[in-house]
Short mmCIF file of C-alpha atoms in Angstrom, two decimals:
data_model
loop_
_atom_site.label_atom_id
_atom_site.label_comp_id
_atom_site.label_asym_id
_atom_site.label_seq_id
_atom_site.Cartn_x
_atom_site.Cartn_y
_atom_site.Cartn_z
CA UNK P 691 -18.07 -7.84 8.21
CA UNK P 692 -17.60 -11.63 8.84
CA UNK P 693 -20.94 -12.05 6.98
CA UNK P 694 -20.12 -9.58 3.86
CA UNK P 695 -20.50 -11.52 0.67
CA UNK P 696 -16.49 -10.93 -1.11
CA UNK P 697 -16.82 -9.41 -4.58
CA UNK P 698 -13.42 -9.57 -6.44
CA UNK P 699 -12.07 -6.82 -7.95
CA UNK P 700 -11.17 -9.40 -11.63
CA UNK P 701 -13.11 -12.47 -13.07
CA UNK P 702 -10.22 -14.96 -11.95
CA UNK P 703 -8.41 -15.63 -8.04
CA UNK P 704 -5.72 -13.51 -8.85
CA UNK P 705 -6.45 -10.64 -7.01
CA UNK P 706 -4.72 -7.48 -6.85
CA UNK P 707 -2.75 -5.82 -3.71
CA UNK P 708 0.05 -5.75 -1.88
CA UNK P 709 0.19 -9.78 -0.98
CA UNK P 710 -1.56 -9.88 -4.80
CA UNK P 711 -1.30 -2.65 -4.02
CA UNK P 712 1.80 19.02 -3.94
CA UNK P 713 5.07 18.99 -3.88
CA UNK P 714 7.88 18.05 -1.56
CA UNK P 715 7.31 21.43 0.58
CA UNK P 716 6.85 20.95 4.33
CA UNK P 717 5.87 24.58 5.43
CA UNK P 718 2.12 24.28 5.43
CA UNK P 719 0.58 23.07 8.50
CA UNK P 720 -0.32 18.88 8.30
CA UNK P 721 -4.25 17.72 8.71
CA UNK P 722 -5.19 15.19 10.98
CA UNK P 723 -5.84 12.12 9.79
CA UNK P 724 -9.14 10.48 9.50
CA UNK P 725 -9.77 7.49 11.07
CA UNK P 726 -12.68 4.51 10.17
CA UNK P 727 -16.03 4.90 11.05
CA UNK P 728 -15.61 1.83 13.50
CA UNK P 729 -12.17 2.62 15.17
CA UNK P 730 -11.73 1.18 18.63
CA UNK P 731 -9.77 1.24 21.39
CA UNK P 732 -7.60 -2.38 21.64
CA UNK P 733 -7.96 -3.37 25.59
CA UNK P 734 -8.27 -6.71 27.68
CA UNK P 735 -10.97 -8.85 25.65
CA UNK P 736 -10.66 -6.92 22.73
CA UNK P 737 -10.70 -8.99 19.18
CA UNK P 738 -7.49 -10.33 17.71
CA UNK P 739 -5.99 -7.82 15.06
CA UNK P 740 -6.84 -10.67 12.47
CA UNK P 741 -10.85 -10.69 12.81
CA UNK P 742 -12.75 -9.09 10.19
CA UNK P 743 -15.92 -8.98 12.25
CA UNK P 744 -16.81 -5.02 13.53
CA UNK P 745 -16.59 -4.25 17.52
CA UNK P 746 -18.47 -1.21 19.02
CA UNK P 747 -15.64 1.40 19.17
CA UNK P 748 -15.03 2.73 22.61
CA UNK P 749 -14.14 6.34 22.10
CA UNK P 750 -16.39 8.56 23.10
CA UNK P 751 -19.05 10.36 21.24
CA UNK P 752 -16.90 13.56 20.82
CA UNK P 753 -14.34 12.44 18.58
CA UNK P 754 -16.12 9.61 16.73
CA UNK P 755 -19.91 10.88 16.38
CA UNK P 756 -20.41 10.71 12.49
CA UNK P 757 -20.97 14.77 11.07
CA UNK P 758 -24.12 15.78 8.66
CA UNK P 759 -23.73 14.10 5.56
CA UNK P 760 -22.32 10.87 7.01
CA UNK P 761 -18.49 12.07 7.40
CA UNK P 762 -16.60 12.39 10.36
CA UNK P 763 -14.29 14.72 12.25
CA UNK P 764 -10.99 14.21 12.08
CA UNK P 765 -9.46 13.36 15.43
CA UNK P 766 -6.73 15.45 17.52
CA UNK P 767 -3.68 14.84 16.01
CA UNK P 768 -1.18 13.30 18.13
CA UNK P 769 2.32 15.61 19.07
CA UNK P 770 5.16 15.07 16.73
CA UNK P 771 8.99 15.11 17.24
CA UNK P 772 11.11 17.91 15.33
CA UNK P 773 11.85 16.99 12.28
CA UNK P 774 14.42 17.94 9.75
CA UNK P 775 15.12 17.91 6.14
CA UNK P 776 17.99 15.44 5.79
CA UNK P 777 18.04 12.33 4.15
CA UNK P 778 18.45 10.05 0.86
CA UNK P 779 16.23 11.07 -2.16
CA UNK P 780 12.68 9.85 -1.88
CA UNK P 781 12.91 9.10 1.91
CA UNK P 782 10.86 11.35 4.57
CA UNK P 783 11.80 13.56 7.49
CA UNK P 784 13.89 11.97 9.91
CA UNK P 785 13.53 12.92 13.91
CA UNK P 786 15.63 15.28 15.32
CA UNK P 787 19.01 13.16 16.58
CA UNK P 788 20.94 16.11 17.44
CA UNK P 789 21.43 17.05 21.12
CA UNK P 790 20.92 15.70 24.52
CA UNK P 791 17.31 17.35 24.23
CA UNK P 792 16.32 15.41 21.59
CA UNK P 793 17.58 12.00 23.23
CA UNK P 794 15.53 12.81 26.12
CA UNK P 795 12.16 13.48 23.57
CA UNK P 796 13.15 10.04 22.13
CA UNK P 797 13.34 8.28 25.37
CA UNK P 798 10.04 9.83 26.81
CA UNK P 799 8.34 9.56 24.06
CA UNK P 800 9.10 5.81 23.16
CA UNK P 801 8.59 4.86 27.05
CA UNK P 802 5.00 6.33 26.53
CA UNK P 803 4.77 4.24 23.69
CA UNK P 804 5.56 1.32 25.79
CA UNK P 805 3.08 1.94 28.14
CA UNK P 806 0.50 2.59 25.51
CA UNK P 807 0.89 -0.81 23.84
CA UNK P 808 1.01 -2.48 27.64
CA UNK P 809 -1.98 -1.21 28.87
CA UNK P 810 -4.15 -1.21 26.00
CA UNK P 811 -4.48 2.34 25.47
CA UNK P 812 -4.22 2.69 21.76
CA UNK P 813 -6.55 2.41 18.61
CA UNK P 814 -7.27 -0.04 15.74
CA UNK P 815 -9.82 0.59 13.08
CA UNK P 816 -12.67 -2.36 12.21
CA UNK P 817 -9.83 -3.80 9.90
CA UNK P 818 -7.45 -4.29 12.38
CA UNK P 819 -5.17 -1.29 11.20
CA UNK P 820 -2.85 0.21 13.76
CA UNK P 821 -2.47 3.13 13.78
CA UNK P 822 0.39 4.12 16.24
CA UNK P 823 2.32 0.77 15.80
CA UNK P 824 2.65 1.54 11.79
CA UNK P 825 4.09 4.63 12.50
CA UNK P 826 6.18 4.40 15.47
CA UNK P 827 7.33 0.79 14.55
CA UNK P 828 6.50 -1.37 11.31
CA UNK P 829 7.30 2.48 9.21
CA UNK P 830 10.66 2.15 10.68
CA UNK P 831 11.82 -1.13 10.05
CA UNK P 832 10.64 -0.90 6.32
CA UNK P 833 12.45 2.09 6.26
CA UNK P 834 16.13 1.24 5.81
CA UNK P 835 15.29 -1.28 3.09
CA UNK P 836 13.27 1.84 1.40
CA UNK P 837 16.43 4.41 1.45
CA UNK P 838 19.46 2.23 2.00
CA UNK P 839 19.21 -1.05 0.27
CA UNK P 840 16.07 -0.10 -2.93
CA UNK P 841 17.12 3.63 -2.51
CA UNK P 842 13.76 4.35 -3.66
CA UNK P 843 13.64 8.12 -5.90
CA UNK P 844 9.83 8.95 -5.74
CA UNK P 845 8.17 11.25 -8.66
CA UNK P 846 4.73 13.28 -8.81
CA UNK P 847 4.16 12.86 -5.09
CA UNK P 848 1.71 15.94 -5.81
CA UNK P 849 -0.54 13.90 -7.76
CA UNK P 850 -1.92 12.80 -4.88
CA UNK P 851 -4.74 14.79 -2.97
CA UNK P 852 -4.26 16.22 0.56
CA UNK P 853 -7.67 14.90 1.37
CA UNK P 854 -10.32 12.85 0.60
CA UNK P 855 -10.41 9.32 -1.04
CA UNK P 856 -8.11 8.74 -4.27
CA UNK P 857 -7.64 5.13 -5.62
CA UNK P 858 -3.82 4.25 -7.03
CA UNK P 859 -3.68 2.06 -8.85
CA UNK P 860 0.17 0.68 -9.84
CA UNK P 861 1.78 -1.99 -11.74
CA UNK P 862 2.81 -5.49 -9.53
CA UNK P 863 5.94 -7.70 -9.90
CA UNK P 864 9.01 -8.74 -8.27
CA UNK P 865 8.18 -12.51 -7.21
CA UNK P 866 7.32 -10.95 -3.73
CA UNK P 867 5.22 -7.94 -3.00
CA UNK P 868 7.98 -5.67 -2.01
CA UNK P 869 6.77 -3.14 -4.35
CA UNK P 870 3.42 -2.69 -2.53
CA UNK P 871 5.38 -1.97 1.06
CA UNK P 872 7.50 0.61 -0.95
CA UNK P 873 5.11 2.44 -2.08
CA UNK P 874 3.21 2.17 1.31
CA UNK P 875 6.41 3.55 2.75
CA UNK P 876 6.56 6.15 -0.26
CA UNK P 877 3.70 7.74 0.27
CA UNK P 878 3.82 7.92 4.39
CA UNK P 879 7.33 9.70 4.12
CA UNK P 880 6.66 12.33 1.58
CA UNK P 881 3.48 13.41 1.14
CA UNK P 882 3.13 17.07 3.05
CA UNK P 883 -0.17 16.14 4.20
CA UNK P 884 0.81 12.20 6.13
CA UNK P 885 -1.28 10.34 4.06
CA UNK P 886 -1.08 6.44 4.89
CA UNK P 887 -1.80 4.26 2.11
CA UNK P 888 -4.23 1.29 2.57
CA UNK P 889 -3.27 -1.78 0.32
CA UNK P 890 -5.68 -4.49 -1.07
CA UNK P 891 -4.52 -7.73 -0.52
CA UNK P 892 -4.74 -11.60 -2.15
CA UNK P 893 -6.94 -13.83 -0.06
CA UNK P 894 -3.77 -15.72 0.12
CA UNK P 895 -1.82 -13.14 2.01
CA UNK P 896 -5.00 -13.72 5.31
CA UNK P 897 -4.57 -17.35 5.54
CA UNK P 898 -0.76 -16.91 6.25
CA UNK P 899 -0.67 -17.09 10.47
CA UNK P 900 1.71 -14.05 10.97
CA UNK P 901 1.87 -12.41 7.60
CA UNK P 902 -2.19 -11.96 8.24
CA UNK P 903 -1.44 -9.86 11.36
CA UNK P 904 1.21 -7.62 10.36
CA UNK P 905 -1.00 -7.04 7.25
CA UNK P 906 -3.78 -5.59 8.79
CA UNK P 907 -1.68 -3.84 11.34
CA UNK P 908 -0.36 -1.93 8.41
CA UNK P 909 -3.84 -1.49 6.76
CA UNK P 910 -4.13 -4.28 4.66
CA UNK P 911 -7.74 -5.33 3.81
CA UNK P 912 -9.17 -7.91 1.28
CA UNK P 913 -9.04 -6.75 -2.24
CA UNK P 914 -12.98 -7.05 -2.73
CA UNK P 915 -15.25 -4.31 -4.17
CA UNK P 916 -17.03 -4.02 -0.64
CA UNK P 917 -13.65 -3.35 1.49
CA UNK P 918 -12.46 -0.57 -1.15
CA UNK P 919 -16.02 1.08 -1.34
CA UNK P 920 -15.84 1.89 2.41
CA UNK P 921 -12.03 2.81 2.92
CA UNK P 922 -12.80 5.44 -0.06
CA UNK P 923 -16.04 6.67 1.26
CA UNK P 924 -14.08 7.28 4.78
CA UNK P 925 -11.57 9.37 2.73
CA UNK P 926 -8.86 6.97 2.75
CA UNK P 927 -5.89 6.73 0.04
CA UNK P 928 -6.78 3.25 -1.43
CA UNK P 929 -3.91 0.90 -3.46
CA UNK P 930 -4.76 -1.56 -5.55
CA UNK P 931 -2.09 -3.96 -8.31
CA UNK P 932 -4.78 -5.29 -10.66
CA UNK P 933 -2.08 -7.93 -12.30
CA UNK P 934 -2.21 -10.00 -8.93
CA UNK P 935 -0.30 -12.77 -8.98
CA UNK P 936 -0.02 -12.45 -13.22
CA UNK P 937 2.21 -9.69 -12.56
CA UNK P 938 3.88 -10.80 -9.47
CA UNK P 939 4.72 -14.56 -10.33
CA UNK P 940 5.79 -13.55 -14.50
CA UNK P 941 8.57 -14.93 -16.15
CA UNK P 942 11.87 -12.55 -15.71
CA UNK P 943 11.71 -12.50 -19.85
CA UNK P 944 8.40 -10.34 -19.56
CA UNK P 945 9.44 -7.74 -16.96
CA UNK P 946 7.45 -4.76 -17.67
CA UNK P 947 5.28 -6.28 -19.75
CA UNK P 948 1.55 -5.42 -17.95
CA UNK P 949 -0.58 -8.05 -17.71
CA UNK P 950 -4.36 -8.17 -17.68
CA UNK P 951 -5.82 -5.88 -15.67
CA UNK P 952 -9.10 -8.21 -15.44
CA UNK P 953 -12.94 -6.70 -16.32
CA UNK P 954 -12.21 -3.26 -14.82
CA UNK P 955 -13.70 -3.85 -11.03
CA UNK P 956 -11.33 -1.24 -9.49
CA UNK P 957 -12.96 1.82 -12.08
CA UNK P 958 -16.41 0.83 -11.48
CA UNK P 959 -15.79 0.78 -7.42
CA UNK P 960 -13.97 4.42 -8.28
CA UNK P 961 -16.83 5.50 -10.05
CA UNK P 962 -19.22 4.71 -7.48
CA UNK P 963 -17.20 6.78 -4.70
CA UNK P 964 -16.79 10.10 -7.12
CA UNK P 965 -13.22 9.49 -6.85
CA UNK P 966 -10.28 10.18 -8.42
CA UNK P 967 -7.53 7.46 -10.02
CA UNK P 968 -4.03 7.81 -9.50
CA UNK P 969 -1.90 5.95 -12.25
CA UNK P 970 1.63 4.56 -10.34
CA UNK P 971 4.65 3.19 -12.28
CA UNK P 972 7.41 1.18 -10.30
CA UNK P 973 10.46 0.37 -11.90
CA UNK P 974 13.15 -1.60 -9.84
CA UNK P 975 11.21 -4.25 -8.36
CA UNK P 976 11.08 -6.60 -11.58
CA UNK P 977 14.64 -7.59 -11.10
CA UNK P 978 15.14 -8.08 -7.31
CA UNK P 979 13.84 -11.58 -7.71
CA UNK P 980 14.51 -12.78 -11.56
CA UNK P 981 12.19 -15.55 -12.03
CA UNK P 982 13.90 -17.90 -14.56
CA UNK P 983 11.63 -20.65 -14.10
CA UNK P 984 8.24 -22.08 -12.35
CA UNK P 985 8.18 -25.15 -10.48
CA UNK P 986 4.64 -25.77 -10.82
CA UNK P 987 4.02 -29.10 -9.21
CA UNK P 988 6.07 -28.30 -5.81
CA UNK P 989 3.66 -25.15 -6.20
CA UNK P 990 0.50 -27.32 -6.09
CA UNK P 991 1.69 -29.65 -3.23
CA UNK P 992 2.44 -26.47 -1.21
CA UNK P 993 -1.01 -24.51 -2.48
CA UNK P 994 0.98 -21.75 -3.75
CA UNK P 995 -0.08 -19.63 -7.47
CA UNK P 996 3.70 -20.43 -8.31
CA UNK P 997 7.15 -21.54 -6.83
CA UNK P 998 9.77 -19.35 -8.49
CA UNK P 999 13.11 -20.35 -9.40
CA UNK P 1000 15.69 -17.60 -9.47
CA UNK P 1001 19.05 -17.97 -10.35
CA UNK P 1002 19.85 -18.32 -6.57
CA UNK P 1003 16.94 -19.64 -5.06
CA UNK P 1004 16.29 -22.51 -4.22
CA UNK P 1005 20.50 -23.19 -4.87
CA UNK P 1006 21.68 -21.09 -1.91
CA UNK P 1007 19.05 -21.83 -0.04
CA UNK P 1008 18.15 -19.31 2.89
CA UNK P 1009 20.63 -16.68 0.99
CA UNK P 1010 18.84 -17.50 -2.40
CA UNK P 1011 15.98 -15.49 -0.69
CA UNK P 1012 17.73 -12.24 -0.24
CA UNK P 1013 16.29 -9.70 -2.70
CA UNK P 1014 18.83 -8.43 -5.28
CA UNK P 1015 19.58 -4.47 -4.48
CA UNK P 1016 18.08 -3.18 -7.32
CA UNK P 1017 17.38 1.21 -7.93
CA UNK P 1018 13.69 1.90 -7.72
CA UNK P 1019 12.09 4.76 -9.06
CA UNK P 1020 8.30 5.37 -8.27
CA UNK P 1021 6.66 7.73 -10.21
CA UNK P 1022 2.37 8.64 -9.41
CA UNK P 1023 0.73 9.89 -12.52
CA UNK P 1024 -1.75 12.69 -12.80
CA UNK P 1025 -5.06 11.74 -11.49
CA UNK P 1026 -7.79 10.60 -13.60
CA UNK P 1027 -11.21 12.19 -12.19
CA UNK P 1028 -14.17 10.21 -12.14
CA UNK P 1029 -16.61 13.15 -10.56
CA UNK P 1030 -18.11 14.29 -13.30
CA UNK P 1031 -19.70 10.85 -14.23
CA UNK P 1032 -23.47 10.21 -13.71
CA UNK P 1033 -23.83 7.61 -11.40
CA UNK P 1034 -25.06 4.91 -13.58
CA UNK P 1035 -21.27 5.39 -15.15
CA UNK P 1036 -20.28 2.41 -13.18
CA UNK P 1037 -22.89 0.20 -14.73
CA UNK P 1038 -21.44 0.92 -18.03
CA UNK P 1039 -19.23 -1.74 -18.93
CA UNK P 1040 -17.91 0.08 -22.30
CA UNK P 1041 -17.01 2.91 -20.19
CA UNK P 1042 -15.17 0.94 -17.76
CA UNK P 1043 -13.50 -0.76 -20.30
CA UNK P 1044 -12.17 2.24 -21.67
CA UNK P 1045 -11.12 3.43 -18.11
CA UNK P 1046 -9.25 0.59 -17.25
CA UNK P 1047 -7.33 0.76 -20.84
CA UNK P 1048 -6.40 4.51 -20.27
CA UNK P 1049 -5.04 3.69 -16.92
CA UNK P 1050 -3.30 0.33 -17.91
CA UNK P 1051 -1.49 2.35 -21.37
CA UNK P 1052 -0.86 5.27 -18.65
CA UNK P 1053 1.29 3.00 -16.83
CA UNK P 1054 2.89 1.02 -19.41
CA UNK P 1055 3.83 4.30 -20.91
CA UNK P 1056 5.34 5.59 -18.21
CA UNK P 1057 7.36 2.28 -17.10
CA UNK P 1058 9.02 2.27 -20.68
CA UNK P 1059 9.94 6.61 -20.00
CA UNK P 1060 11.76 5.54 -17.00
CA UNK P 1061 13.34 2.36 -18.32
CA UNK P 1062 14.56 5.16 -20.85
CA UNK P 1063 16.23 6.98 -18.39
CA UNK P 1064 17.67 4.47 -16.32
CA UNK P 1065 21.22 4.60 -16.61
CA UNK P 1066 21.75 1.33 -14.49
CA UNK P 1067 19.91 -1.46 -12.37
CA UNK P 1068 21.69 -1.37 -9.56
CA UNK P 1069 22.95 2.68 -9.72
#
């Protein structure tokens, strides 16, 4: 990978992603996930989580031997702690907290977790994604800012296939890319199948010295055409925020107000995959951060797209960075299927023009219906 010529999603830097990305019914049994055709095993020597460059995985041939037709088993899926159905609207099962039984589960269970991480004995994928240490750690300290402070209400979670590859694509704002974490978080606690999401990201977001590593822990990968082809083709749920930084860094007077969505990279790298597009509306996040004002030269000094001025940052100073606690609603359209295109489809730049459109007025449609039924910002 460290030689792979990057092919950007739009004509311009601003690229989209998180840094820039049935039912609610639990009684059917859940898949095992799929993981990348170069997962690994993270031991003494291995890479740092923040190369690019592929290892030889170390499982054995069993459980990562590709299957006819270039797909892969999935792997054993790991035990998981009783669950039950409480908690806030739009957040997932919670573990079972009742009893001195369930204590004990907690206790073994995160001691084995321990020793896991200590002696090497877990996986990462050739992007660096963990696995194990989104779910048992980086899922749970998202998740109180998900249903206590945003309070995140999630629509149309059944838009979104059990299997296979599917590429959302949502609107980005908020001055920050909180939105992209929500909806990461969104779609790992609800969907009935535990589907993870796997965000493209700005360039910027991998020359940041930790921000880089807990990115691709989480599954963060460059938002290039060559990155999304092969997440998709391994089945994976793919997000991408075409505005970029447009959308993020926009003044507070053109919240939902979607910007460019560039020359239509993300439908043509759908179209090659045979795979459908899932339309994704956030409301909440424009108003967390409102950006009153640019300062563009302290911006250039510090290499940054834009330094935002909000009505309490930079004035407070470290408290003029605490998000506002805003009511989000995330709603996933219905999918837009790209199978029955001939292949050449994604050399047809009138057709991906018209694509891109129909997903772009999807979402702006949708953002205005829930702005119409928004009783309050912050309730």
């Amino acid at each position: 990978m460290a030689d792979a010529k990057v092919i950007p999603f739009d004509d311009d830097r601003s690229r989209g992603g998180a840094g820039g990305t049935g039912g609610a019914g639990g009684a059917a049994p859940r898949p095992s996930r799929r993981r990348g055709a170069g997962s690994r095993r993270k031991g003494a020597g291995a890479a740092s989580m923040g190369e690019v460059q592929s290892l030889p995985g170390r499982a054995s041939a069993k459980d990562d031997a590709p299957a006819p037709g270039g797909h892969r088993e999935p792997r054993a899926q790991r035990p998981r702690e009783p669950v039950t159905d409480g908690g806030d609207a739009g957040g997932g099962a919670r573990p079972e907290t009742d009893g001195e039984g369930g204590l004990d589960r907690r206790v073994a269970s995160g001691l084995a977790f321990l020793r896991r991480r200590l002696t090497g004995d877990y996986a990462v994928d050739d992007f660096g994604y963990d696995e194990e240490l989104t779910d048992q750690v980086l899922m749970s300290l998202l998740r109180p800012v998900y249903e206590k402070y945003f309070r995140v209400e999630v629509k149309g979670i059944e838009n979104i296939p059990s299997e296979g590859g599917a590429l959302i694509v949502a609107n980005h704002s908020g001055t920050l890319p909180m939105d992209g974490l929500m909806m990461q978080v969104a779609v790992h606690d609800n969907h009935p199948a535990d589907r993870h999401l796997r965000l493209l990201a700005a360039d910027l977001v991998f020359m940041l010295p930790v921000v880089n590593e807990l990115a691709r822990k989480l599954g963060h990968t460059l938002a290039c055409a060559e990155d999304a082809a092969r997440l998709l083709e391994q089945g994976e749920l793919v997000g991408v925020m075409p505005e970029g930084f447009k959308g993020l860094g926009k003044p507070f007077a053109d919240r939902y107000k979607l910007q460019r969505f560039g020359r239509g990279g993300f439908v043509s790298t759908a179209l090659r995959a045979r795979t459908p597009i899932i339309p994704c509306s956030i409301v909440g996040a424009e108003e967390i951060y409102p950006m009153i004002g640019n300062g563009r030269t302290v911006a250039r000094l510090l290499g940054l797209p834009y330094f935002p001025l909000t009505p309490t940052f930079p004035w407070l100073g470290p408290l003029g960075a605490i998000p506002l606690p805003t009511k989000w609603t995330i709603q996933f359209g219905e999918p837009i299927h790209t199978e029955n295109y001939p292949p050449e489809a994604a050399e047809d730049p009138m057709l991906m023009f018209n694509l891109t459109d129909q997903v772009r007025e999807q979402i702006q449609h949708t953002l205005y219906k829930l702005l119409v039924q928004r009783r309050s910002v912050f309730f």
